[in-house]
JSON list of C-alpha atoms in Angstrom, two decimals:
[
{"chain": "S", "resi": 1, "resn": "UNK", "atom": "CA", "xyz": [15.53, -24.49, 3.20]},
{"chain": "S", "resi": 2, "resn": "UNK", "atom": "CA", "xyz": [13.22, -21.40, 3.41]},
{"chain": "S", "resi": 3, "resn": "UNK", "atom": "CA", "xyz": [14.14, -18.93, 5.98]},
{"chain": "S", "resi": 4, "resn": "UNK", "atom": "CA", "xyz": [12.08, -16.19, 7.52]},
{"chain": "S", "resi": 5, "resn": "UNK", "atom": "CA", "xyz": [13.73, -13.12, 9.28]},
{"chain": "S", "resi": 6, "resn": "UNK", "atom": "CA", "xyz": [11.71, -10.46, 10.44]},
{"chain": "S", "resi": 7, "resn": "UNK", "atom": "CA", "xyz": [13.04, -6.97, 11.61]},
{"chain": "S", "resi": 8, "resn": "UNK", "atom": "CA", "xyz": [11.44, -3.67, 13.09]},
{"chain": "S", "resi": 9, "resn": "UNK", "atom": "CA", "xyz": [9.26, -3.49, 16.09]},
{"chain": "S", "resi": 10, "resn": "UNK", "atom": "CA", "xyz": [10.08, -1.77, 19.13]},
{"chain": "S", "resi": 11, "resn": "UNK", "atom": "CA", "xyz": [8.25, 0.16, 21.96]},
{"chain": "S", "resi": 12, "resn": "UNK", "atom": "CA", "xyz": [6.15, 2.97, 20.80]},
{"chain": "S", "resi": 13, "resn": "UNK", "atom": "CA", "xyz": [3.39, 5.12, 22.42]},
{"chain": "S", "resi": 14, "resn": "UNK", "atom": "CA", "xyz": [-0.17, 4.54, 21.87]},
{"chain": "S", "resi": 15, "resn": "UNK", "atom": "CA", "xyz": [-1.18, 6.37, 18.56]},
{"chain": "S", "resi": 16, "resn": "UNK", "atom": "CA", "xyz": [1.71, 5.39, 17.18]},
{"chain": "S", "resi": 17, "resn": "UNK", "atom": "CA", "xyz": [3.21, 3.92, 14.46]},
{"chain": "S", "resi": 18, "resn": "UNK", "atom": "CA", "xyz": [5.60, 0.91, 13.86]},
{"chain": "S", "resi": 19, "resn": "UNK", "atom": "CA", "xyz": [7.01, -0.76, 10.64]},
{"chain": "S", "resi": 20, "resn": "UNK", "atom": "CA", "xyz": [8.20, -4.51, 10.63]},
{"chain": "S", "resi": 21, "resn": "UNK", "atom": "CA", "xyz": [9.51, -6.25, 7.87]},
{"chain": "S", "resi": 22, "resn": "UNK", "atom": "CA", "xyz": [10.36, -9.99, 6.77]},
{"chain": "S", "resi": 23, "resn": "UNK", "atom": "CA", "xyz": [12.91, -11.18, 4.24]},
{"chain": "S", "resi": 24, "resn": "UNK", "atom": "CA", "xyz": [12.73, -14.61, 2.72]},
{"chain": "S", "resi": 25, "resn": "UNK", "atom": "CA", "xyz": [15.65, -16.60, 2.14]},
{"chain": "S", "resi": 26, "resn": "UNK", "atom": "CA", "xyz": [16.24, -19.77, 0.06]},
{"chain": "S", "resi": 27, "resn": "UNK", "atom": "CA", "xyz": [13.01, -20.10, -2.09]},
{"chain": "S", "resi": 28, "resn": "UNK", "atom": "CA", "xyz": [11.19, -18.80, -5.00]},
{"chain": "S", "resi": 29, "resn": "UNK", "atom": "CA", "xyz": [9.16, -15.75, -2.74]},
{"chain": "S", "resi": 30, "resn": "UNK", "atom": "CA", "xyz": [6.62, -14.86, -5.39]},
{"chain": "S", "resi": 31, "resn": "UNK", "atom": "CA", "xyz": [4.82, -18.15, -5.45]},
{"chain": "S", "resi": 32, "resn": "UNK", "atom": "CA", "xyz": [3.78, -18.27, -1.68]},
{"chain": "S", "resi": 33, "resn": "UNK", "atom": "CA", "xyz": [1.18, -16.92, 0.49]},
{"chain": "S", "resi": 34, "resn": "UNK", "atom": "CA", "xyz": [2.68, -14.42, 3.30]},
{"chain": "S", "resi": 35, "resn": "UNK", "atom": "CA", "xyz": [1.19, -13.29, 6.26]},
{"chain": "S", "resi": 36, "resn": "UNK", "atom": "CA", "xyz": [1.79, -11.29, 9.31]},
{"chain": "S", "resi": 37, "resn": "UNK", "atom": "CA", "xyz": [0.66, -13.20, 12.75]},
{"chain": "S", "resi": 38, "resn": "UNK", "atom": "CA", "xyz": [0.76, -12.00, 16.42]},
{"chain": "S", "resi": 39, "resn": "UNK", "atom": "CA", "xyz": [0.83, -13.41, 19.84]},
{"chain": "S", "resi": 40, "resn": "UNK", "atom": "CA", "xyz": [0.52, -11.86, 23.38]},
{"chain": "S", "resi": 41, "resn": "UNK", "atom": "CA", "xyz": [1.35, -13.79, 26.16]},
{"chain": "S", "resi": 42, "resn": "UNK", "atom": "CA", "xyz": [-1.86, -16.01, 27.27]},
{"chain": "S", "resi": 43, "resn": "UNK", "atom": "CA", "xyz": [-3.45, -15.58, 24.33]},
{"chain": "S", "resi": 44, "resn": "UNK", "atom": "CA", "xyz": [-3.88, -17.56, 21.26]},
{"chain": "S", "resi": 45, "resn": "UNK", "atom": "CA", "xyz": [-2.02, -16.73, 17.88]},
{"chain": "S", "resi": 46, "resn": "UNK", "atom": "CA", "xyz": [-3.87, -14.27, 15.67]},
{"chain": "S", "resi": 47, "resn": "UNK", "atom": "CA", "xyz": [-3.89, -13.84, 11.82]},
{"chain": "S", "resi": 48, "resn": "UNK", "atom": "CA", "xyz": [-3.50, -10.04, 11.26]},
{"chain": "S", "resi": 49, "resn": "UNK", "atom": "CA", "xyz": [-3.26, -10.02, 7.31]},
{"chain": "S", "resi": 50, "resn": "UNK", "atom": "CA", "xyz": [-1.95, -11.90, 4.34]},
{"chain": "S", "resi": 51, "resn": "UNK", "atom": "CA", "xyz": [-1.20, -11.17, 0.88]},
{"chain": "S", "resi": 52, "resn": "UNK", "atom": "CA", "xyz": [-1.21, -13.58, -2.31]},
{"chain": "S", "resi": 53, "resn": "UNK", "atom": "CA", "xyz": [1.32, -13.48, -5.31]},
{"chain": "S", "resi": 54, "resn": "UNK", "atom": "CA", "xyz": [-0.66, -11.17, -7.12]},
{"chain": "S", "resi": 55, "resn": "UNK", "atom": "CA", "xyz": [-0.54, -8.90, -3.93]},
{"chain": "S", "resi": 56, "resn": "UNK", "atom": "CA", "xyz": [-4.03, -9.25, -3.03]},
{"chain": "S", "resi": 57, "resn": "UNK", "atom": "CA", "xyz": [-4.67, -8.59, 0.35]},
{"chain": "S", "resi": 58, "resn": "UNK", "atom": "CA", "xyz": [-6.62, -9.71, 3.45]},
{"chain": "S", "resi": 59, "resn": "UNK", "atom": "CA", "xyz": [-7.00, -8.18, 6.81]},
{"chain": "S", "resi": 60, "resn": "UNK", "atom": "CA", "xyz": [-8.30, -9.20, 10.18]},
{"chain": "S", "resi": 61, "resn": "UNK", "atom": "CA", "xyz": [-11.09, -6.68, 11.71]},
{"chain": "S", "resi": 62, "resn": "UNK", "atom": "CA", "xyz": [-9.05, -6.01, 14.86]},
{"chain": "S", "resi": 63, "resn": "UNK", "atom": "CA", "xyz": [-6.39, -4.10, 11.98]},
{"chain": "S", "resi": 64, "resn": "UNK", "atom": "CA", "xyz": [-8.64, -3.28, 9.23]},
{"chain": "S", "resi": 65, "resn": "UNK", "atom": "CA", "xyz": [-7.67, 0.47, 8.29]},
{"chain": "S", "resi": 66, "resn": "UNK", "atom": "CA", "xyz": [-4.83, 0.81, 10.66]},
{"chain": "S", "resi": 67, "resn": "UNK", "atom": "CA", "xyz": [-2.43, -1.84, 9.21]},
{"chain": "S", "resi": 68, "resn": "UNK", "atom": "CA", "xyz": [-0.97, -2.33, 5.61]},
{"chain": "S", "resi": 69, "resn": "UNK", "atom": "CA", "xyz": [0.76, -5.03, 4.17]},
{"chain": "S", "resi": 70, "resn": "UNK", "atom": "CA", "xyz": [2.69, -5.15, 1.36]},
{"chain": "S", "resi": 71, "resn": "UNK", "atom": "CA", "xyz": [5.18, -6.99, -0.53]},
{"chain": "S", "resi": 72, "resn": "UNK", "atom": "CA", "xyz": [8.43, -6.69, -2.48]},
{"chain": "S", "resi": 73, "resn": "UNK", "atom": "CA", "xyz": [8.88, -9.59, -5.06]},
{"chain": "S", "resi": 74, "resn": "UNK", "atom": "CA", "xyz": [11.95, -8.28, -6.27]},
{"chain": "S", "resi": 75, "resn": "UNK", "atom": "CA", "xyz": [13.55, -8.11, -2.67]},
{"chain": "S", "resi": 76, "resn": "UNK", "atom": "CA", "xyz": [11.90, -10.99, -1.18]},
{"chain": "S", "resi": 77, "resn": "UNK", "atom": "CA", "xyz": [10.46, -8.52, 1.22]},
{"chain": "S", "resi": 78, "resn": "UNK", "atom": "CA", "xyz": [6.93, -8.50, 3.32]},
{"chain": "S", "resi": 79, "resn": "UNK", "atom": "CA", "xyz": [6.37, -5.54, 5.14]},
{"chain": "S", "resi": 80, "resn": "UNK", "atom": "CA", "xyz": [3.76, -4.41, 7.46]},
{"chain": "S", "resi": 81, "resn": "UNK", "atom": "CA", "xyz": [3.11, -0.89, 8.54]},
{"chain": "S", "resi": 82, "resn": "UNK", "atom": "CA", "xyz": [1.02, -0.39, 11.54]},
{"chain": "S", "resi": 83, "resn": "UNK", "atom": "CA", "xyz": [-0.42, 2.87, 12.67]},
{"chain": "S", "resi": 84, "resn": "UNK", "atom": "CA", "xyz": [-3.15, 4.39, 15.48]},
{"chain": "S", "resi": 85, "resn": "UNK", "atom": "CA", "xyz": [-1.27, 1.77, 17.71]},
{"chain": "S", "resi": 86, "resn": "UNK", "atom": "CA", "xyz": [-3.13, 0.43, 20.89]},
{"chain": "S", "resi": 87, "resn": "UNK", "atom": "CA", "xyz": [-1.80, -1.31, 24.06]},
{"chain": "S", "resi": 88, "resn": "UNK", "atom": "CA", "xyz": [-3.55, -4.17, 23.36]},
{"chain": "S", "resi": 89, "resn": "UNK", "atom": "CA", "xyz": [-1.54, -4.35, 19.96]},
{"chain": "S", "resi": 90, "resn": "UNK", "atom": "CA", "xyz": [1.27, -5.59, 22.00]},
{"chain": "S", "resi": 91, "resn": "UNK", "atom": "CA", "xyz": [2.51, -8.92, 21.00]},
{"chain": "S", "resi": 92, "resn": "UNK", "atom": "CA", "xyz": [5.24, -10.88, 19.24]},
{"chain": "S", "resi": 93, "resn": "UNK", "atom": "CA", "xyz": [4.71, -10.48, 15.40]},
{"chain": "S", "resi": 94, "resn": "UNK", "atom": "CA", "xyz": [5.60, -13.17, 13.35]},
{"chain": "S", "resi": 95, "resn": "UNK", "atom": "CA", "xyz": [6.09, -13.50, 9.46]},
{"chain": "S", "resi": 96, "resn": "UNK", "atom": "CA", "xyz": [4.80, -16.73, 7.74]},
{"chain": "S", "resi": 97, "resn": "UNK", "atom": "CA", "xyz": [4.74, -18.51, 4.59]},
{"chain": "S", "resi": 98, "resn": "UNK", "atom": "CA", "xyz": [3.17, -21.22, 2.70]},
{"chain": "S", "resi": 99, "resn": "UNK", "atom": "CA", "xyz": [2.62, -22.57, -0.75]},
{"chain": "S", "resi": 100, "resn": "UNK", "atom": "CA", "xyz": [-0.16, -25.31, -0.39]},
{"chain": "S", "resi": 101, "resn": "UNK", "atom": "CA", "xyz": [-2.46, -23.28, -2.73]},
{"chain": "S", "resi": 102, "resn": "UNK", "atom": "CA", "xyz": [0.73, -22.26, -4.70]},
{"chain": "S", "resi": 103, "resn": "UNK", "atom": "CA", "xyz": [0.25, -18.35, -4.20]},
{"chain": "S", "resi": 104, "resn": "UNK", "atom": "CA", "xyz": [-2.88, -18.05, -3.03]},
{"chain": "S", "resi": 105, "resn": "UNK", "atom": "CA", "xyz": [-3.82, -17.34, 0.48]},
{"chain": "S", "resi": 106, "resn": "UNK", "atom": "CA", "xyz": [-7.21, -19.19, 0.11]},
{"chain": "S", "resi": 107, "resn": "UNK", "atom": "CA", "xyz": [-8.08, -19.90, 3.90]},
{"chain": "S", "resi": 108, "resn": "UNK", "atom": "CA", "xyz": [-5.14, -18.79, 5.11]},
{"chain": "S", "resi": 109, "resn": "UNK", "atom": "CA", "xyz": [-6.47, -18.51, 8.60]},
{"chain": "S", "resi": 110, "resn": "UNK", "atom": "CA", "xyz": [-7.67, -22.14, 8.96]},
{"chain": "S", "resi": 111, "resn": "UNK", "atom": "CA", "xyz": [-4.03, -23.71, 8.82]},
{"chain": "S", "resi": 112, "resn": "UNK", "atom": "CA", "xyz": [-0.93, -23.78, 10.28]},
{"chain": "S", "resi": 113, "resn": "UNK", "atom": "CA", "xyz": [1.22, -22.16, 7.87]},
{"chain": "S", "resi": 114, "resn": "UNK", "atom": "CA", "xyz": [4.49, -24.01, 6.55]},
{"chain": "S", "resi": 115, "resn": "UNK", "atom": "CA", "xyz": [7.40, -21.51, 7.53]},
{"chain": "S", "resi": 116, "resn": "UNK", "atom": "CA", "xyz": [7.80, -18.81, 10.04]},
{"chain": "S", "resi": 117, "resn": "UNK", "atom": "CA", "xyz": [10.23, -16.56, 11.31]},
{"chain": "S", "resi": 118, "resn": "UNK", "atom": "CA", "xyz": [11.44, -16.13, 15.27]},
{"chain": "S", "resi": 119, "resn": "UNK", "atom": "CA", "xyz": [9.31, -13.03, 15.46]},
{"chain": "S", "resi": 120, "resn": "UNK", "atom": "CA", "xyz": [10.00, -9.58, 16.34]},
{"chain": "S", "resi": 121, "resn": "UNK", "atom": "CA", "xyz": [8.58, -8.08, 19.44]},
{"chain": "S", "resi": 122, "resn": "UNK", "atom": "CA", "xyz": [6.01, -4.92, 19.38]},
{"chain": "S", "resi": 123, "resn": "UNK", "atom": "CA", "xyz": [5.12, -3.05, 22.72]},
{"chain": "S", "resi": 124, "resn": "UNK", "atom": "CA", "xyz": [2.85, -0.17, 22.87]},
{"chain": "S", "resi": 125, "resn": "UNK", "atom": "CA", "xyz": [2.34, 1.98, 25.91]},
{"chain": "S", "resi": 126, "resn": "UNK", "atom": "CA", "xyz": [-0.41, 3.84, 27.18]}
]
């Protein structure tokens, strides 16, 4: 049973920074595509960034240059460093994992990942 547990998040002012993390329990973490998504009230879920088992990253245009995704395979941990935050970044942030293409994140935006965390709230005030 794979479990993803997010931590971090919180409330900051616009222009500030927040880090969120995700620990994967119950599986061989290295062989998964890992990603962060977010969903704001009344909006569709948005894929933010993904990282494959080699460390190759892919970012959405909305966060490119502001967010940095990394993974520590030894600690089964995925981290998202967020900076230059804007009020429109306010959302529930979710960690996700999938193994349908092994550790590759091939077309990660186009399918519903297998495993999800429960989310952590990030609130940006103006």
